[in-house]
């Protein structure tokens, strides 16, 4: 994390967060020809696995996409139901618990 910058501002500026064993990346493509909803990708560095939040967000611009991503991260931190999936189906509960614990270490 960038010193002196909160995690929300870092996500807005950089488009990703490096949190413990995870990299969380907001994927937003501003394509005028075919609108694509934003996605939140999660890379587990320790296990070399990719996951994603399985939600379709409605966002018309990068600011709205960031707002959605921040809201999802905050829901994960609060232990609310957020569907996280990998290539083979739902993310293992141990991975979700480890992600939640890492996110809960972020300052409010």
mmCIF file of N, CA and C in Angstrom:
data_model
loop_
_atom_site.group_PDB
_atom_site.id
_atom_site.type_symbol
_atom_site.label_atom_id
_atom_site.label_comp_id
_atom_site.label_asym_id
_atom_site.label_seq_id
_atom_site.Cartn_x
_atom_site.Cartn_y
_atom_site.Cartn_z
ATOM 1 N N UNK A 1 0.830 -1.189 0.000
ATOM 2 C CA UNK A 1 0.000 0.000 0.000
ATOM 3 C C UNK A 1 0.869 1.244 0.000
ATOM 4 N N UNK A 2 0.406 2.269 -0.643
ATOM 5 C CA UNK A 2 1.123 3.525 -0.694
ATOM 6 C C UNK A 2 0.992 4.219 0.662
ATOM 7 N N UNK A 3 2.111 4.624 1.230
ATOM 8 C CA UNK A 3 2.112 5.272 2.541
ATOM 9 C C UNK A 3 1.360 6.592 2.468
ATOM 10 N N UNK A 4 0.479 6.816 3.434
ATOM 11 C CA UNK A 4 -0.261 8.076 3.507
ATOM 12 C C UNK A 4 -1.520 8.121 2.657
ATOM 13 N N UNK A 5 -1.779 7.040 1.936
ATOM 14 C CA UNK A 5 -2.968 6.984 1.093
ATOM 15 C C UNK A 5 -3.829 5.822 1.589
ATOM 16 N N UNK A 6 -5.111 6.072 1.792
ATOM 17 C CA UNK A 6 -6.013 5.017 2.218
ATOM 18 C C UNK A 6 -6.260 4.013 1.105
ATOM 19 N N UNK A 7 -6.761 2.854 1.493
ATOM 20 C CA UNK A 7 -6.951 1.792 0.505
ATOM 21 C C UNK A 7 -7.982 2.155 -0.546
ATOM 22 N N UNK A 8 -9.000 2.907 -0.166
ATOM 23 C CA UNK A 8 -10.029 3.304 -1.149
ATOM 24 C C UNK A 8 -9.430 4.217 -2.215
ATOM 25 N N UNK A 9 -8.629 5.170 -1.766
ATOM 26 C CA UNK A 9 -7.986 6.097 -2.710
ATOM 27 C C UNK A 9 -6.980 5.365 -3.586
ATOM 28 N N UNK A 10 -6.287 4.398 -2.990
ATOM 29 C CA UNK A 10 -5.322 3.623 -3.770
ATOM 30 C C UNK A 10 -6.030 2.814 -4.856
ATOM 31 N N UNK A 11 -7.152 2.200 -4.506
ATOM 32 C CA UNK A 11 -7.912 1.450 -5.505
ATOM 33 C C UNK A 11 -8.374 2.375 -6.627
ATOM 34 N N UNK A 12 -8.870 3.543 -6.271
ATOM 35 C CA UNK A 12 -9.322 4.494 -7.294
ATOM 36 C C UNK A 12 -8.173 4.935 -8.208
ATOM 37 N N UNK A 13 -7.021 5.184 -7.610
ATOM 38 C CA UNK A 13 -5.879 5.697 -8.375
ATOM 39 C C UNK A 13 -5.185 4.603 -9.187
ATOM 40 N N UNK A 14 -4.918 3.463 -8.539
ATOM 41 C CA UNK A 14 -4.116 2.416 -9.167
ATOM 42 C C UNK A 14 -4.944 1.341 -9.870
ATOM 43 N N UNK A 15 -6.194 1.160 -9.421
ATOM 44 C CA UNK A 15 -7.036 0.132 -10.012
ATOM 45 C C UNK A 15 -6.855 -1.239 -9.377
ATOM 46 N N UNK A 16 -5.978 -1.329 -8.381
ATOM 47 C CA UNK A 16 -5.769 -2.598 -7.692
ATOM 48 C C UNK A 16 -5.269 -2.350 -6.273
ATOM 49 N N UNK A 17 -5.378 -3.391 -5.455
ATOM 50 C CA UNK A 17 -4.859 -3.383 -4.094
ATOM 51 C C UNK A 17 -3.986 -4.609 -3.902
ATOM 52 N N UNK A 18 -2.871 -4.430 -3.233
ATOM 53 C CA UNK A 18 -2.003 -5.524 -2.846
ATOM 54 C C UNK A 18 -2.213 -5.713 -1.350
ATOM 55 N N UNK A 19 -2.924 -6.783 -0.961
ATOM 56 C CA UNK A 19 -3.328 -6.984 0.424
ATOM 57 C C UNK A 19 -2.901 -8.376 0.878
ATOM 58 N N UNK A 20 -1.863 -8.442 1.700
ATOM 59 C CA UNK A 20 -1.410 -9.741 2.199
ATOM 60 C C UNK A 20 -1.066 -10.678 1.058
ATOM 61 N N UNK A 21 -1.690 -11.853 1.052
ATOM 62 C CA UNK A 21 -1.431 -12.855 0.016
ATOM 63 C C UNK A 21 -2.269 -12.643 -1.237
ATOM 64 N N UNK A 22 -2.951 -11.494 -1.338
ATOM 65 C CA UNK A 22 -3.882 -11.278 -2.441
ATOM 66 C C UNK A 22 -3.597 -9.981 -3.191
ATOM 67 N N UNK A 23 -3.925 -9.999 -4.467
ATOM 68 C CA UNK A 23 -4.007 -8.793 -5.284
ATOM 69 C C UNK A 23 -5.454 -8.725 -5.750
ATOM 70 N N UNK A 24 -6.088 -7.595 -5.493
ATOM 71 C CA UNK A 24 -7.483 -7.402 -5.894
ATOM 72 C C UNK A 24 -7.477 -6.334 -6.975
ATOM 73 N N UNK A 25 -7.994 -6.669 -8.135
ATOM 74 C CA UNK A 25 -7.936 -5.764 -9.278
ATOM 75 C C UNK A 25 -9.328 -5.461 -9.818
ATOM 76 N N UNK A 26 -9.589 -4.184 -9.981
ATOM 77 C CA UNK A 26 -10.814 -3.748 -10.626
ATOM 78 C C UNK A 26 -10.573 -3.769 -12.126
ATOM 79 N N UNK A 27 -11.396 -4.526 -12.821
ATOM 80 C CA UNK A 27 -11.277 -4.594 -14.278
ATOM 81 C C UNK A 27 -12.434 -3.786 -14.854
ATOM 82 N N UNK A 28 -12.066 -2.691 -15.491
ATOM 83 C CA UNK A 28 -13.067 -1.820 -16.094
ATOM 84 C C UNK A 28 -12.584 -1.443 -17.487
ATOM 85 N N UNK A 29 -13.368 -1.795 -18.473
ATOM 86 C CA UNK A 29 -13.023 -1.484 -19.868
ATOM 87 C C UNK A 29 -14.058 -0.511 -20.398
ATOM 88 N N UNK A 30 -13.601 0.642 -20.772
ATOM 89 C CA UNK A 30 -14.493 1.673 -21.295
ATOM 90 C C UNK A 30 -14.556 1.528 -22.812
ATOM 91 N N UNK A 31 -15.423 0.667 -23.262
ATOM 92 C CA UNK A 31 -15.569 0.393 -24.685
ATOM 93 C C UNK A 31 -16.896 0.977 -25.174
ATOM 94 N N UNK A 32 -16.849 1.985 -26.037
ATOM 95 C CA UNK A 32 -18.095 2.597 -26.504
ATOM 96 C C UNK A 32 -18.919 1.676 -27.419
ATOM 97 N N UNK A 33 -18.284 0.687 -28.022
ATOM 98 C CA UNK A 33 -18.995 -0.167 -28.966
ATOM 99 C C UNK A 33 -19.823 -1.251 -28.267
ATOM 100 N N UNK A 34 -19.314 -1.811 -27.202
ATOM 101 C CA UNK A 34 -20.023 -2.871 -26.492
ATOM 102 C C UNK A 34 -19.761 -2.724 -24.991
ATOM 103 N N UNK A 35 -20.700 -2.134 -24.261
ATOM 104 C CA UNK A 35 -20.478 -1.919 -22.829
ATOM 105 C C UNK A 35 -20.235 -3.236 -22.097
ATOM 106 N N UNK A 36 -19.217 -3.224 -21.258
ATOM 107 C CA UNK A 36 -18.882 -4.395 -20.448
ATOM 108 C C UNK A 36 -18.967 -4.007 -18.982
ATOM 109 N N UNK A 37 -19.626 -4.812 -18.168
ATOM 110 C CA UNK A 37 -19.702 -4.473 -16.750
ATOM 111 C C UNK A 37 -18.335 -4.643 -16.085
ATOM 112 N N UNK A 38 -18.079 -3.880 -15.043
ATOM 113 C CA UNK A 38 -16.808 -4.043 -14.334
ATOM 114 C C UNK A 38 -16.751 -5.403 -13.640
ATOM 115 N N UNK A 39 -15.549 -5.830 -13.344
ATOM 116 C CA UNK A 39 -15.343 -7.086 -12.631
ATOM 117 C C UNK A 39 -14.290 -6.860 -11.560
ATOM 118 N N UNK A 40 -14.362 -7.666 -10.523
ATOM 119 C CA UNK A 40 -13.382 -7.603 -9.453
ATOM 120 C C UNK A 40 -12.657 -8.946 -9.434
ATOM 121 N N UNK A 41 -11.382 -8.928 -9.848
ATOM 122 C CA UNK A 41 -10.565 -10.137 -9.903
ATOM 123 C C UNK A 41 -9.714 -10.214 -8.646
ATOM 124 N N UNK A 42 -9.518 -11.430 -8.166
ATOM 125 C CA UNK A 42 -8.760 -11.649 -6.939
ATOM 126 C C UNK A 42 -7.704 -12.709 -7.239
ATOM 127 N N UNK A 43 -6.457 -12.338 -7.044
ATOM 128 C CA UNK A 43 -5.357 -13.275 -7.277
ATOM 129 C C UNK A 43 -4.777 -13.701 -5.937
ATOM 130 N N UNK A 44 -4.761 -14.996 -5.686
ATOM 131 C CA UNK A 44 -4.166 -15.567 -4.485
ATOM 132 C C UNK A 44 -2.705 -15.865 -4.820
ATOM 133 N N UNK A 45 -1.812 -14.989 -4.361
ATOM 134 C CA UNK A 45 -0.391 -15.110 -4.694
ATOM 135 C C UNK A 45 0.220 -16.397 -4.135
ATOM 136 N N UNK A 46 -0.193 -16.763 -2.947
ATOM 137 C CA UNK A 46 0.397 -17.935 -2.286
ATOM 138 C C UNK A 46 0.065 -19.226 -3.035
ATOM 139 N N UNK A 47 -1.156 -19.354 -3.516
ATOM 140 C CA UNK A 47 -1.588 -20.574 -4.202
ATOM 141 C C UNK A 47 -1.631 -20.439 -5.716
ATOM 142 N N UNK A 48 -1.261 -19.258 -6.238
ATOM 143 C CA UNK A 48 -1.240 -19.008 -7.682
ATOM 144 C C UNK A 48 -2.576 -19.350 -8.332
ATOM 145 N N UNK A 49 -3.656 -18.809 -7.743
ATOM 146 C CA UNK A 49 -5.013 -19.053 -8.238
ATOM 147 C C UNK A 49 -5.739 -17.730 -8.467
ATOM 148 N N UNK A 50 -6.570 -17.684 -9.486
ATOM 149 C CA UNK A 50 -7.404 -16.521 -9.780
ATOM 150 C C UNK A 50 -8.855 -16.802 -9.381
ATOM 151 N N UNK A 51 -9.496 -15.770 -8.836
ATOM 152 C CA UNK A 51 -10.910 -15.820 -8.498
ATOM 153 C C UNK A 51 -11.547 -14.524 -8.982
ATOM 154 N N UNK A 52 -12.875 -14.487 -8.938
ATOM 155 C CA UNK A 52 -13.572 -13.251 -9.269
ATOM 156 C C UNK A 52 -14.846 -13.175 -8.440
ATOM 157 N N UNK A 53 -15.299 -11.956 -8.231
ATOM 158 C CA UNK A 53 -16.580 -11.748 -7.570
ATOM 159 C C UNK A 53 -17.652 -12.016 -8.610
ATOM 160 N N UNK A 54 -18.579 -12.892 -8.285
ATOM 161 C CA UNK A 54 -19.613 -13.302 -9.232
ATOM 162 C C UNK A 54 -20.855 -12.429 -9.063
ATOM 163 N N UNK A 55 -20.730 -11.178 -9.468
ATOM 164 C CA UNK A 55 -21.835 -10.215 -9.449
ATOM 165 C C UNK A 55 -21.734 -9.383 -10.718
ATOM 166 N N UNK A 56 -22.862 -8.964 -11.214
ATOM 167 C CA UNK A 56 -22.876 -8.055 -12.351
ATOM 168 C C UNK A 56 -23.167 -6.660 -11.831
ATOM 169 N N UNK A 57 -22.210 -5.783 -12.001
ATOM 170 C CA UNK A 57 -22.350 -4.416 -11.515
ATOM 171 C C UNK A 57 -22.861 -3.512 -12.630
ATOM 172 N N UNK A 58 -23.653 -2.552 -12.243
ATOM 173 C CA UNK A 58 -24.105 -1.531 -13.187
ATOM 174 C C UNK A 58 -23.256 -0.293 -12.950
ATOM 175 N N UNK A 59 -22.417 0.022 -13.904
ATOM 176 C CA UNK A 59 -21.547 1.188 -13.775
ATOM 177 C C UNK A 59 -21.412 1.833 -15.153
ATOM 178 N N UNK A 60 -21.583 3.139 -15.175
ATOM 179 C CA UNK A 60 -21.486 3.874 -16.434
ATOM 180 C C UNK A 60 -20.131 4.518 -16.657
ATOM 181 N N UNK A 61 -19.273 4.472 -15.631
ATOM 182 C CA UNK A 61 -17.957 5.086 -15.747
ATOM 183 C C UNK A 61 -17.030 4.494 -14.680
ATOM 184 N N UNK A 62 -15.778 4.905 -14.722
ATOM 185 C CA UNK A 62 -14.775 4.363 -13.807
ATOM 186 C C UNK A 62 -15.097 4.701 -12.355
ATOM 187 N N UNK A 63 -15.601 5.874 -12.091
ATOM 188 C CA UNK A 63 -15.947 6.272 -10.725
ATOM 189 C C UNK A 63 -17.010 5.346 -10.159
ATOM 190 N N UNK A 64 -18.054 5.065 -10.926
ATOM 191 C CA UNK A 64 -19.108 4.161 -10.465
ATOM 192 C C UNK A 64 -18.565 2.739 -10.290
ATOM 193 N N UNK A 65 -17.666 2.311 -11.161
ATOM 194 C CA UNK A 65 -17.054 0.993 -11.026
ATOM 195 C C UNK A 65 -16.238 0.914 -9.740
ATOM 196 N N UNK A 66 -15.500 1.965 -9.423
ATOM 197 C CA UNK A 66 -14.735 2.001 -8.172
ATOM 198 C C UNK A 66 -15.659 1.976 -6.966
ATOM 199 N N UNK A 67 -16.743 2.737 -7.019
ATOM 200 C CA UNK A 67 -17.705 2.732 -5.918
ATOM 201 C C UNK A 67 -18.240 1.322 -5.686
ATOM 202 N N UNK A 68 -18.565 0.623 -6.747
ATOM 203 C CA UNK A 68 -19.052 -0.753 -6.641
ATOM 204 C C UNK A 68 -17.987 -1.651 -6.020
ATOM 205 N N UNK A 69 -16.747 -1.558 -6.503
ATOM 206 C CA UNK A 69 -15.662 -2.404 -6.001
ATOM 207 C C UNK A 69 -15.417 -2.156 -4.511
ATOM 208 N N UNK A 70 -15.432 -0.901 -4.100
ATOM 209 C CA UNK A 70 -15.241 -0.562 -2.685
ATOM 210 C C UNK A 70 -16.365 -1.141 -1.843
ATOM 211 N N UNK A 71 -17.588 -1.041 -2.341
ATOM 212 C CA UNK A 71 -18.742 -1.585 -1.616
ATOM 213 C C UNK A 71 -18.623 -3.101 -1.470
ATOM 214 N N UNK A 72 -18.163 -3.799 -2.506
ATOM 215 C CA UNK A 72 -17.988 -5.247 -2.448
ATOM 216 C C UNK A 72 -16.896 -5.600 -1.436
ATOM 217 N N UNK A 73 -15.785 -4.901 -1.481
ATOM 218 C CA UNK A 73 -14.694 -5.168 -0.542
ATOM 219 C C UNK A 73 -15.167 -4.946 0.895
ATOM 220 N N UNK A 74 -15.924 -3.894 1.115
ATOM 221 C CA UNK A 74 -16.435 -3.633 2.458
ATOM 222 C C UNK A 74 -17.406 -4.729 2.908
ATOM 223 N N UNK A 75 -18.205 -5.265 1.995
ATOM 224 C CA UNK A 75 -19.107 -6.371 2.339
ATOM 225 C C UNK A 75 -18.327 -7.626 2.716
ATOM 226 N N UNK A 76 -17.253 -7.901 1.979
ATOM 227 C CA UNK A 76 -16.413 -9.048 2.320
ATOM 228 C C UNK A 76 -15.816 -8.852 3.714
ATOM 229 N N UNK A 77 -15.333 -7.643 3.991
ATOM 230 C CA UNK A 77 -14.743 -7.344 5.305
ATOM 231 C C UNK A 77 -15.740 -7.550 6.436
ATOM 232 N N UNK A 78 -17.007 -7.232 6.185
ATOM 233 C CA UNK A 78 -18.051 -7.352 7.219
ATOM 234 C C UNK A 78 -18.624 -8.769 7.308
ATOM 235 N N UNK A 79 -18.062 -9.684 6.547
ATOM 236 C CA UNK A 79 -18.492 -11.078 6.553
ATOM 237 C C UNK A 79 -19.894 -11.247 5.975
ATOM 238 N N UNK A 80 -20.257 -10.371 5.043
ATOM 239 C CA UNK A 80 -21.534 -10.509 4.350
ATOM 240 C C UNK A 80 -21.350 -11.449 3.163
ATOM 241 N N UNK A 81 -22.440 -11.962 2.669
ATOM 242 C CA UNK A 81 -22.415 -12.920 1.567
ATOM 243 C C UNK A 81 -21.980 -12.240 0.260
ATOM 244 N N UNK A 82 -20.828 -12.655 -0.243
ATOM 245 C CA UNK A 82 -20.327 -12.220 -1.542
ATOM 246 C C UNK A 82 -19.869 -13.487 -2.250
ATOM 247 N N UNK A 83 -20.430 -13.746 -3.416
ATOM 248 C CA UNK A 83 -20.089 -14.966 -4.144
ATOM 249 C C UNK A 83 -18.757 -14.764 -4.878
ATOM 250 N N UNK A 84 -17.794 -15.579 -4.497
ATOM 251 C CA UNK A 84 -16.467 -15.540 -5.111
ATOM 252 C C UNK A 84 -16.244 -16.888 -5.771
ATOM 253 N N UNK A 85 -15.890 -16.866 -7.043
ATOM 254 C CA UNK A 85 -15.728 -18.100 -7.805
ATOM 255 C C UNK A 85 -14.362 -18.162 -8.471
ATOM 256 N N UNK A 86 -13.938 -19.388 -8.721
ATOM 257 C CA UNK A 86 -12.719 -19.651 -9.473
ATOM 258 C C UNK A 86 -13.080 -20.334 -10.779
ATOM 259 N N UNK A 87 -12.105 -20.879 -11.415
ATOM 260 C CA UNK A 87 -12.349 -21.566 -12.686
ATOM 261 C C UNK A 87 -13.164 -22.834 -12.503
ATOM 262 N N UNK A 88 -13.058 -23.453 -11.326
ATOM 263 C CA UNK A 88 -13.728 -24.723 -11.080
ATOM 264 C C UNK A 88 -14.977 -24.600 -10.219
ATOM 265 N N UNK A 89 -15.501 -23.403 -10.046
ATOM 266 C CA UNK A 89 -16.678 -23.223 -9.217
ATOM 267 C C UNK A 89 -16.396 -22.301 -8.036
ATOM 268 N N UNK A 90 -17.191 -22.414 -6.980
ATOM 269 C CA UNK A 90 -17.039 -21.521 -5.832
ATOM 270 C C UNK A 90 -15.642 -21.591 -5.225
ATOM 271 N N UNK A 91 -15.161 -20.447 -4.760
ATOM 272 C CA UNK A 91 -13.863 -20.396 -4.091
ATOM 273 C C UNK A 91 -13.928 -21.227 -2.816
ATOM 274 N N UNK A 92 -12.856 -21.940 -2.473
ATOM 275 C CA UNK A 92 -12.846 -22.719 -1.241
ATOM 276 C C UNK A 92 -13.067 -21.815 -0.021
ATOM 277 N N UNK A 93 -13.842 -22.285 0.951
ATOM 278 C CA UNK A 93 -14.100 -21.477 2.153
ATOM 279 C C UNK A 93 -12.829 -20.992 2.849
ATOM 280 N N UNK A 94 -11.757 -21.797 2.817
ATOM 281 C CA UNK A 94 -10.494 -21.382 3.446
ATOM 282 C C UNK A 94 -9.907 -20.151 2.748
ATOM 283 N N UNK A 95 -10.034 -20.099 1.435
ATOM 284 C CA UNK A 95 -9.519 -18.954 0.672
ATOM 285 C C UNK A 95 -10.340 -17.709 0.996
ATOM 286 N N UNK A 96 -11.656 -17.852 1.034
ATOM 287 C CA UNK A 96 -12.528 -16.719 1.341
ATOM 288 C C UNK A 96 -12.241 -16.210 2.752
ATOM 289 N N UNK A 97 -12.055 -17.118 3.704
ATOM 290 C CA UNK A 97 -11.757 -16.717 5.079
ATOM 291 C C UNK A 97 -10.418 -15.985 5.155
ATOM 292 N N UNK A 98 -9.430 -16.472 4.417
ATOM 293 C CA UNK A 98 -8.105 -15.825 4.400
ATOM 294 C C UNK A 98 -8.189 -14.441 3.756
ATOM 295 N N UNK A 99 -8.971 -14.334 2.687
ATOM 296 C CA UNK A 99 -9.173 -13.041 2.033
ATOM 297 C C UNK A 99 -9.852 -12.067 2.994
ATOM 298 N N UNK A 100 -10.900 -12.520 3.660
ATOM 299 C CA UNK A 100 -11.627 -11.670 4.601
ATOM 300 C C UNK A 100 -10.696 -11.170 5.705
ATOM 301 N N UNK A 101 -9.895 -12.058 6.236
ATOM 302 C CA UNK A 101 -8.965 -11.701 7.314
ATOM 303 C C UNK A 101 -7.950 -10.650 6.820
ATOM 304 N N UNK A 102 -7.450 -10.820 5.604
ATOM 305 C CA UNK A 102 -6.512 -9.849 5.038
ATOM 306 C C UNK A 102 -7.188 -8.486 4.857
ATOM 307 N N UNK A 103 -8.434 -8.494 4.358
ATOM 308 C CA UNK A 103 -9.151 -7.233 4.140
ATOM 309 C C UNK A 103 -9.515 -6.545 5.457
ATOM 310 N N UNK A 104 -9.763 -7.319 6.488
ATOM 311 C CA UNK A 104 -10.109 -6.732 7.771
ATOM 312 C C UNK A 104 -8.923 -5.999 8.408
ATOM 313 N N UNK A 105 -7.721 -6.263 7.936
ATOM 314 C CA UNK A 105 -6.531 -5.559 8.423
ATOM 315 C C UNK A 105 -6.375 -4.175 7.788
ATOM 316 N N UNK A 106 -7.134 -3.914 6.725
ATOM 317 C CA UNK A 106 -7.063 -2.590 6.103
ATOM 318 C C UNK A 106 -7.644 -1.558 7.060
ATOM 319 N N UNK A 107 -7.052 -0.369 7.099
ATOM 320 C CA UNK A 107 -7.614 0.675 7.972
ATOM 321 C C UNK A 107 -8.963 1.154 7.446
ATOM 322 N N UNK A 108 -9.836 1.542 8.383
ATOM 323 C CA UNK A 108 -11.141 2.079 7.978
ATOM 324 C C UNK A 108 -10.934 3.447 7.397
#
